Amino acid sequence: MQKVAIIMGSKSDLPVMQDAIDILKEFNIDVEVDIVSAHRTPEKLFDFSKNAHTRGINVIIAGAGGAAHLPGMVASLSPLPVIGVPVKSSNSIDGWDSVLSILQMPGGVPVATVALNGAKNAGILAAQIIGASNKTVLNTIINYKEGLKTKVIESSKNL
Ligand code: RP5
């Protein structure tokens, strides 16, 4: 069973990160959810990042706000693909701080950064990464995209 770990810097990120949990559950992909703070629990961050791939995790989604170091630090320690979700949090000036903290990674340490509060897309991207080597998940994504197309076509009929 393929598994995605969804971590966030604070419980206050959960309302945003819930979108990633929901879409992955809709896709029948196993998720594990935890709070891991780069600044407040650095030892937990280290343990999580060093061991995630040995525990059957395939993709990591990491969300944080403000001085959002969590996704980048996880990516520096883990061999797994890391998707970063910039969160517009209470300590974020306008969201740009979170976006740029996650986006502007140095060469060699990629973080696939989604839009501000874009946890749903993070979940879909995680599923697509798994779907590249899993036919069942790939078919789920194909059906999901067909559904998006159908919705647009239907909505244009009702104008
Ligand atoms: C970040 O600080 C967290 O990811 C969160 O987005 C933000 C605020 O955290 P709390 O003060 O609400 O715990 O590290």
PDB file of C-alpha atoms and ligand atoms in Angstrom:
ATOM      1  CA  MET A   1       0.000   0.000   0.000  1.00  0.00           C
ATOM      2  CA  GLN A   2       1.365   3.386  -1.046  1.00  0.00           C
ATOM      3  CA  LYS A   3       1.341   6.060   1.618  1.00  0.00           C
ATOM      4  CA  VAL A   4       1.602   9.863   1.797  1.00  0.00           C
ATOM      5  CA  ALA A   5       2.777  11.647   4.933  1.00  0.00           C
ATOM      6  CA  ILE A   6       1.124  15.018   5.508  1.00  0.00           C
ATOM      7  CA  ILE A   7       2.957  17.117   8.056  1.00  0.00           C
ATOM      8  CA  MET A   8       2.485  20.716   9.152  1.00  0.00           C
ATOM      9  CA  GLY A   9       4.273  23.159  11.395  1.00  0.00           C
ATOM     10  CA  SER A  10       1.337  23.763  13.724  1.00  0.00           C
ATOM     11  CA  LYS A  11      -2.183  22.531  14.431  1.00  0.00           C
ATOM     12  CA  SER A  12      -3.262  25.991  13.243  1.00  0.00           C
ATOM     13  CA  ASP A  13      -2.272  24.847   9.702  1.00  0.00           C
ATOM     14  CA  LEU A  14      -4.795  21.988   9.789  1.00  0.00           C
ATOM     15  CA  PRO A  15      -7.798  23.869   8.306  1.00  0.00           C
ATOM     16  CA  VAL A  16      -5.683  24.502   5.182  1.00  0.00           C
ATOM     17  CA  MET A  17      -3.957  21.098   5.129  1.00  0.00           C
ATOM     18  CA  GLN A  18      -7.270  19.256   5.543  1.00  0.00           C
ATOM     19  CA  ASP A  19      -7.821  19.690   1.776  1.00  0.00           C
ATOM     20  CA  ALA A  20      -4.818  17.429   1.081  1.00  0.00           C
ATOM     21  CA  ILE A  21      -6.076  14.826   3.546  1.00  0.00           C
ATOM     22  CA  ASP A  22      -9.576  14.888   2.013  1.00  0.00           C
ATOM     23  CA  ILE A  23      -8.530  14.510  -1.627  1.00  0.00           C
ATOM     24  CA  LEU A  24      -6.096  11.678  -0.852  1.00  0.00           C
ATOM     25  CA  LYS A  25      -8.813   9.859   1.110  1.00  0.00           C
ATOM     26  CA  GLU A  26     -11.161  10.392  -1.855  1.00  0.00           C
ATOM     27  CA  PHE A  27      -8.472   8.736  -4.019  1.00  0.00           C
ATOM     28  CA  ASN A  28      -8.201   5.821  -1.533  1.00  0.00           C
ATOM     29  CA  ILE A  29      -4.566   6.601  -0.780  1.00  0.00           C
ATOM     30  CA  ASP A  30      -3.314   5.934   2.720  1.00  0.00           C
ATOM     31  CA  VAL A  31      -2.269   9.056   4.662  1.00  0.00           C
ATOM     32  CA  GLU A  32      -0.482   9.666   7.918  1.00  0.00           C
ATOM     33  CA  VAL A  33      -0.860  13.106   9.481  1.00  0.00           C
ATOM     34  CA  ASP A  34       1.373  14.738  12.066  1.00  0.00           C
ATOM     35  CA  ILE A  35       2.554  18.071  13.445  1.00  0.00           C
ATOM     36  CA  VAL A  36       6.288  18.557  12.923  1.00  0.00           C
ATOM     37  CA  SER A  37       7.711  22.004  13.591  1.00  0.00           C
ATOM     38  CA  ALA A  38      11.078  22.994  12.114  1.00  0.00           C
ATOM     39  CA  HIS A  39      11.598  25.612  14.820  1.00  0.00           C
ATOM     40  CA  ARG A  40       9.820  24.148  17.855  1.00  0.00           C
ATOM     41  CA  THR A  41      10.557  20.413  17.433  1.00  0.00           C
ATOM     42  CA  PRO A  42      13.771  20.259  15.357  1.00  0.00           C
ATOM     43  CA  GLU A  43      14.728  16.811  16.712  1.00  0.00           C
ATOM     44  CA  LYS A  44      11.335  15.407  15.621  1.00  0.00           C
ATOM     45  CA  LEU A  45      11.851  16.994  12.200  1.00  0.00           C
ATOM     46  CA  PHE A  46      15.225  15.224  11.916  1.00  0.00           C
ATOM     47  CA  ASP A  47      13.856  11.829  13.012  1.00  0.00           C
ATOM     48  CA  PHE A  48      10.807  12.089  10.749  1.00  0.00           C
ATOM     49  CA  SER A  49      12.841  13.107   7.691  1.00  0.00           C
ATOM     50  CA  LYS A  50      15.587  10.521   8.153  1.00  0.00           C
ATOM     51  CA  ASN A  51      13.140   7.636   8.671  1.00  0.00           C
ATOM     52  CA  ALA A  52      10.034   8.337   6.543  1.00  0.00           C
ATOM     53  CA  HIS A  53      11.280   6.270   3.568  1.00  0.00           C
ATOM     54  CA  THR A  54      12.060   3.297   5.832  1.00  0.00           C
ATOM     55  CA  ARG A  55       8.455   3.309   7.149  1.00  0.00           C
ATOM     56  CA  GLY A  56       6.769   2.870   3.751  1.00  0.00           C
ATOM     57  CA  ILE A  57       6.103   6.542   3.038  1.00  0.00           C
ATOM     58  CA  ASN A  58       6.326   7.377  -0.691  1.00  0.00           C
ATOM     59  CA  VAL A  59       5.667  11.121  -0.811  1.00  0.00           C
ATOM     60  CA  ILE A  60       5.783  13.863   1.828  1.00  0.00           C
ATOM     61  CA  ILE A  61       3.497  16.896   1.846  1.00  0.00           C
ATOM     62  CA  ALA A  62       4.714  19.603   4.237  1.00  0.00           C
ATOM     63  CA  GLY A  63       2.773  22.778   5.013  1.00  0.00           C
ATOM     64  CA  ALA A  64       3.931  25.779   7.015  1.00  0.00           C
ATOM     65  CA  GLY A  65       3.416  29.515   7.278  1.00  0.00           C
ATOM     66  CA  GLY A  66       5.538  32.606   7.859  1.00  0.00           C
ATOM     67  CA  ALA A  67       9.239  31.723   8.024  1.00  0.00           C
ATOM     68  CA  ALA A  68       8.273  28.378   6.546  1.00  0.00           C
ATOM     69  CA  HIS A  69      11.392  26.233   6.853  1.00  0.00           C
ATOM     70  CA  LEU A  70       9.645  22.869   7.304  1.00  0.00           C
ATOM     71  CA  PRO A  71       9.376  21.665   3.669  1.00  0.00           C
ATOM     72  CA  GLY A  72      12.927  22.722   2.774  1.00  0.00           C
ATOM     73  CA  MET A  73      14.483  21.154   5.857  1.00  0.00           C
ATOM     74  CA  VAL A  74      12.575  17.909   5.274  1.00  0.00           C
ATOM     75  CA  ALA A  75      13.781  17.919   1.656  1.00  0.00           C
ATOM     76  CA  SER A  76      17.368  18.433   2.836  1.00  0.00           C
ATOM     77  CA  LEU A  77      17.196  15.278   4.981  1.00  0.00           C
ATOM     78  CA  SER A  78      14.869  12.909   3.086  1.00  0.00           C
ATOM     79  CA  PRO A  79      15.336  11.073  -0.244  1.00  0.00           C
ATOM     80  CA  LEU A  80      11.550  11.208  -0.840  1.00  0.00           C
ATOM     81  CA  PRO A  81       9.786  13.787  -3.051  1.00  0.00           C
ATOM     82  CA  VAL A  82       8.604  16.716  -0.923  1.00  0.00           C
ATOM     83  CA  ILE A  83       5.628  18.900  -1.854  1.00  0.00           C
ATOM     84  CA  GLY A  84       5.517  22.213  -0.008  1.00  0.00           C
ATOM     85  CA  VAL A  85       2.310  24.046   0.884  1.00  0.00           C
ATOM     86  CA  PRO A  86       2.775  27.715   1.808  1.00  0.00           C
ATOM     87  CA  VAL A  87       0.170  28.570   4.446  1.00  0.00           C
ATOM     88  CA  LYS A  88      -1.178  32.068   5.032  1.00  0.00           C
ATOM     89  CA  SER A  89      -0.882  31.846   8.804  1.00  0.00           C
ATOM     90  CA  SER A  90      -1.372  34.269  11.684  1.00  0.00           C
ATOM     91  CA  ASN A  91       2.350  35.101  11.669  1.00  0.00           C
ATOM     92  CA  SER A  92       2.477  35.540   7.893  1.00  0.00           C
ATOM     93  CA  ILE A  93       2.709  39.139   6.672  1.00  0.00           C
ATOM     94  CA  ASP A  94       0.748  38.623   3.461  1.00  0.00           C
ATOM     95  CA  GLY A  95       1.527  35.067   2.372  1.00  0.00           C
ATOM     96  CA  TRP A  96       4.535  36.008   0.261  1.00  0.00           C
ATOM     97  CA  ASP A  97       6.838  35.211   3.183  1.00  0.00           C
ATOM     98  CA  SER A  98       5.525  31.622   3.281  1.00  0.00           C
ATOM     99  CA  VAL A  99       5.598  31.255  -0.518  1.00  0.00           C
ATOM    100  CA  LEU A 100       9.158  32.505  -0.933  1.00  0.00           C
ATOM    101  CA  SER A 101      10.491  30.568   2.088  1.00  0.00           C
ATOM    102  CA  ILE A 102       9.286  27.329   0.474  1.00  0.00           C
ATOM    103  CA  LEU A 103       9.815  28.185  -3.202  1.00  0.00           C
ATOM    104  CA  GLN A 104      13.345  29.545  -3.378  1.00  0.00           C
ATOM    105  CA  MET A 105      15.272  26.361  -2.620  1.00  0.00           C
ATOM    106  CA  PRO A 106      18.955  26.054  -3.555  1.00  0.00           C
ATOM    107  CA  GLY A 107      20.068  23.777  -6.404  1.00  0.00           C
ATOM    108  CA  GLY A 108      20.092  20.090  -5.472  1.00  0.00           C
ATOM    109  CA  VAL A 109      17.290  20.255  -2.888  1.00  0.00           C
ATOM    110  CA  PRO A 110      13.950  20.537  -4.710  1.00  0.00           C
ATOM    111  CA  VAL A 111      10.612  21.234  -3.071  1.00  0.00           C
ATOM    112  CA  ALA A 112       7.589  21.088  -5.405  1.00  0.00           C
ATOM    113  CA  THR A 113       5.795  24.209  -4.205  1.00  0.00           C
ATOM    114  CA  VAL A 114       2.061  24.644  -4.756  1.00  0.00           C
ATOM    115  CA  ALA A 115       0.022  27.840  -4.501  1.00  0.00           C
ATOM    116  CA  LEU A 116      -0.642  29.699  -1.246  1.00  0.00           C
ATOM    117  CA  ASN A 117      -3.023  27.485   0.770  1.00  0.00           C
ATOM    118  CA  GLY A 118      -2.955  25.063  -2.199  1.00  0.00           C
ATOM    119  CA  ALA A 119      -3.159  21.860  -0.158  1.00  0.00           C
ATOM    120  CA  LYS A 120      -5.694  20.246  -2.505  1.00  0.00           C
ATOM    121  CA  ASN A 121      -3.244  20.469  -5.401  1.00  0.00           C
ATOM    122  CA  ALA A 122      -0.511  19.094  -3.142  1.00  0.00           C
ATOM    123  CA  GLY A 123      -2.687  16.038  -2.534  1.00  0.00           C
ATOM    124  CA  ILE A 124      -3.411  15.622  -6.236  1.00  0.00           C
ATOM    125  CA  LEU A 125       0.281  15.981  -7.121  1.00  0.00           C
ATOM    126  CA  ALA A 126       1.213  13.384  -4.488  1.00  0.00           C
ATOM    127  CA  ALA A 127      -1.339  11.012  -6.023  1.00  0.00           C
ATOM    128  CA  GLN A 128       0.078  11.674  -9.502  1.00  0.00           C
ATOM    129  CA  ILE A 129       3.605  10.860  -8.297  1.00  0.00           C
ATOM    130  CA  ILE A 130       2.297   7.557  -6.912  1.00  0.00           C
ATOM    131  CA  GLY A 131       0.190   7.006 -10.048  1.00  0.00           C
ATOM    132  CA  ALA A 132       3.295   7.092 -12.254  1.00  0.00           C
ATOM    133  CA  SER A 133       4.100   3.584 -10.982  1.00  0.00           C
ATOM    134  CA  ASN A 134       0.682   2.387  -9.800  1.00  0.00           C
ATOM    135  CA  LYS A 135      -2.007   1.615 -12.387  1.00  0.00           C
ATOM    136  CA  THR A 136      -4.924   1.775  -9.926  1.00  0.00           C
ATOM    137  CA  VAL A 137      -3.979   5.271  -8.743  1.00  0.00           C
ATOM    138  CA  LEU A 138      -3.231   6.338 -12.337  1.00  0.00           C
ATOM    139  CA  ASN A 139      -6.770   5.316 -13.345  1.00  0.00           C
ATOM    140  CA  THR A 140      -8.160   7.228 -10.361  1.00  0.00           C
ATOM    141  CA  ILE A 141      -6.388  10.371 -11.606  1.00  0.00           C
ATOM    142  CA  ILE A 142      -7.621   9.805 -15.168  1.00  0.00           C
ATOM    143  CA  ASN A 143     -11.196   9.549 -13.867  1.00  0.00           C
ATOM    144  CA  TYR A 144     -10.739  12.620 -11.666  1.00  0.00           C
ATOM    145  CA  LYS A 145      -9.584  14.688 -14.638  1.00  0.00           C
ATOM    146  CA  GLU A 146     -12.484  13.416 -16.734  1.00  0.00           C
ATOM    147  CA  GLY A 147     -14.753  14.604 -13.925  1.00  0.00           C
ATOM    148  CA  LEU A 148     -13.206  18.090 -14.042  1.00  0.00           C
ATOM    149  CA  LYS A 149     -13.807  18.246 -17.779  1.00  0.00           C
ATOM    150  CA  THR A 150     -17.409  17.077 -17.442  1.00  0.00           C
ATOM    151  CA  LYS A 151     -18.109  19.721 -14.777  1.00  0.00           C
ATOM    152  CA  VAL A 152     -16.889  22.542 -17.044  1.00  0.00           C
ATOM    153  CA  ILE A 153     -18.850  21.259 -20.024  1.00  0.00           C
ATOM    154  CA  GLU A 154     -21.993  20.909 -17.894  1.00  0.00           C
ATOM    155  CA  SER A 155     -21.579  24.384 -16.361  1.00  0.00           C
ATOM    156  CA  SER A 156     -21.222  25.978 -19.792  1.00  0.00           C
ATOM    157  CA  LYS A 157     -24.568  24.461 -20.809  1.00  0.00           C
ATOM    158  CA  ASN A 158     -26.339  26.246 -17.954  1.00  0.00           C
ATOM    159  CA  LEU A 159     -25.226  29.811 -18.717  1.00  0.00           C
TER     160      LEU A 159
HETATM  161  C1  RP5 B   1       4.533  28.127  11.446  1.00  0.00           C
HETATM  162  O1  RP5 B   1       4.062  29.187  12.192  1.00  0.00           O
HETATM  163  C2  RP5 B   1       3.401  27.147  11.413  1.00  0.00           C
HETATM  164  O2  RP5 B   1       3.495  26.312  10.304  1.00  0.00           O
HETATM  165  C3  RP5 B   1       2.185  28.035  11.350  1.00  0.00           C
HETATM  166  O3  RP5 B   1       1.802  28.263  10.001  1.00  0.00           O
HETATM  167  C4  RP5 B   1       2.682  29.336  11.957  1.00  0.00           C
HETATM  168  C5  RP5 B   1       1.964  29.751  13.199  1.00  0.00           C
HETATM  169  O4  RP5 B   1       2.016  28.744  14.159  1.00  0.00           O
HETATM  170  P1  RP5 B   1       1.185  28.880  15.523  1.00  0.00           P
HETATM  171  O5  RP5 B   1       1.764  30.053  16.252  1.00  0.00           O
HETATM  172  O6  RP5 B   1      -0.260  29.085  15.128  1.00  0.00           O
HETATM  173  O7  RP5 B   1       1.401  27.579  16.248  1.00  0.00           O
HETATM  174  O8  RP5 B   1       5.677  27.563  11.990  1.00  0.00           O
END
